[in-house]
Amino acid sequence: MNDFDLIVRDADIATVGDRYRADIGIRGGRIVAIAQSLPGAAAEVIDARGRLVTPGGVDGHCHFDQPTSDGSKFADDFFTGTRSAACGGTTTVIPFACQQKGHSLQEAVDDYHRRAQGKAVIDYAFHLIVSDPTPHVTQQELPRLVEQGYTSIKIYMTYDDLKLDDRQIIEVLAAARRHGAMTMVHAENSDCIAWLTEHLLAAGFTAPKYHASSRPMAVEREATHRAIALSELLDTPILLVHVSGREAVEQIHWARGRGLPIHAETCPQYLFLSAEDLGIAADDPLHGARCICSPPPRDKANQKFIWNALASGLFTIFSSDHAPFNMAGPTGKRVAGDDAPFSRVPNGVPGVETRLPLLLSEGVLGGRIDIHRFVELTATNPARLYGLYPRKGTIAVGSDADLVLWSVFEKGQELRLAHDMLHSAADYTPYEGRSLRAWPALTLSRGRTVWREGRFLAQPGDGAFLPCQRPHAPRTSSPLDQWLAP
Ligand code: DUC
Ligand code: ZN
Ligand code: ZN
């Protein structure tokens, strides 16, 4: 009988706190030993030969096979989405079970389990999107679902079919506070966007680049400030998702200075894309639609500001916000036609597979952040924030054996990113042609090799659903609790 199912020998291990060379012993999908020159027999040995090894990525924000209301269809389901994640070094994903207005949260959860069942190749948890916070939802369903391991809630301040007004946001935050859930906030001012869009369209400014004009920084700044104020009022933490530029960062900085528990996320599109990418091409007026996402990519000065905020520690997590719609065909970006106005183009860009390689290449190997911050942003902090740590997000005895062994390329030997390298069902990447200094050589998910030297090796259904712990204790001891009914 072997001591281990697998030993990864001579790994250059990087975690949030440490960097050292060791062997990693794996049994039953878990890490059971870490030592220099691990004794004992193993059914399989992987020779890492001093390769950089990081925890498998935890992507705390991605969209697979989510129902839509405009006739569009997400390009990735749970199979192609998780396949793409695994090939890019991510071993846990957290997409969204989205409540439809007039329906229950439980229906959304049941439907999303059906969509995931037998398809995912890596482990997954669900966030809940609350679009209709009736008393039944906040008082009956949310407490029960939090108890069952759905411990994070996304709310929207924009999008007609999802948005909540301030009173509804307060009701959700009160429930999150009471039950120890994390609330993620999409912060953009809906009325400002509606008014700007109406006037842009009336003036004939319909091309993709006007998407950015319809959602300027002030729209995000105002909503960010309002979300912070509501979080302070309710004495409960929030996470501001997909923060895109300086003015939103300044609000978060201000809130942290007041000691408020405000977390923040940014995404590859705010580091690697800019408003210029929304431009048209000679042969396709909708060319820029490939980079339409919300909030929109900003200018180069904002891009630089987000890089600095990432390095300075302001951001808690770095997620993909993978939301893939195809450029070809009738259910993607062209759902409203080849000449559709920007306002009818589905929002979102693909990015679940390129998230880690882009940040390792341009962040760590480009000298902007160190490897520990990379691990913190991409694996450890999302696992902590969403109640999956230490099972996920680190390399430690007792943790799941979710690992990435990296190929690192010297300067001058870079890999050129091309869509046909990728494993999403999306028909393009917005990062086509970028130089990469790193790509996963091998990804392990619970000790199984899911990606090795260009070959995808997992089976649909290998991934399991992960119930999450409560990310924070229910809050019950502030002045609010003297009069707030339980
Ligand atoms: N914005 C979102 O809020 N969600 C999906 C994609 C996007 O661009
Ligand atoms: Zn959002
Ligand atoms: Zn999103």
PDB file of C-alpha atoms and ligand atoms in Angstrom, residues 154 156 186 241-242, ligand 2:
ATOM      1  CA  LYS A 154     -24.873  39.935  -5.120  1.00  0.00           C
ATOM      2  CA  TYR A 156     -27.299  45.415  -8.414  1.00  0.00           C
ATOM      3  CA  HIS A 186     -22.605  46.251  -8.423  1.00  0.00           C
ATOM      4  CA  VAL A 241     -17.239  44.310  -7.303  1.00  0.00           C
ATOM      5  CA  HIS A 242     -15.457  45.193 -10.560  1.00  0.00           C
TER       6      HIS A 242
HETATM    7 ZN    ZN B   2     -21.790  43.368 -11.862  1.00  0.00          ZN
END
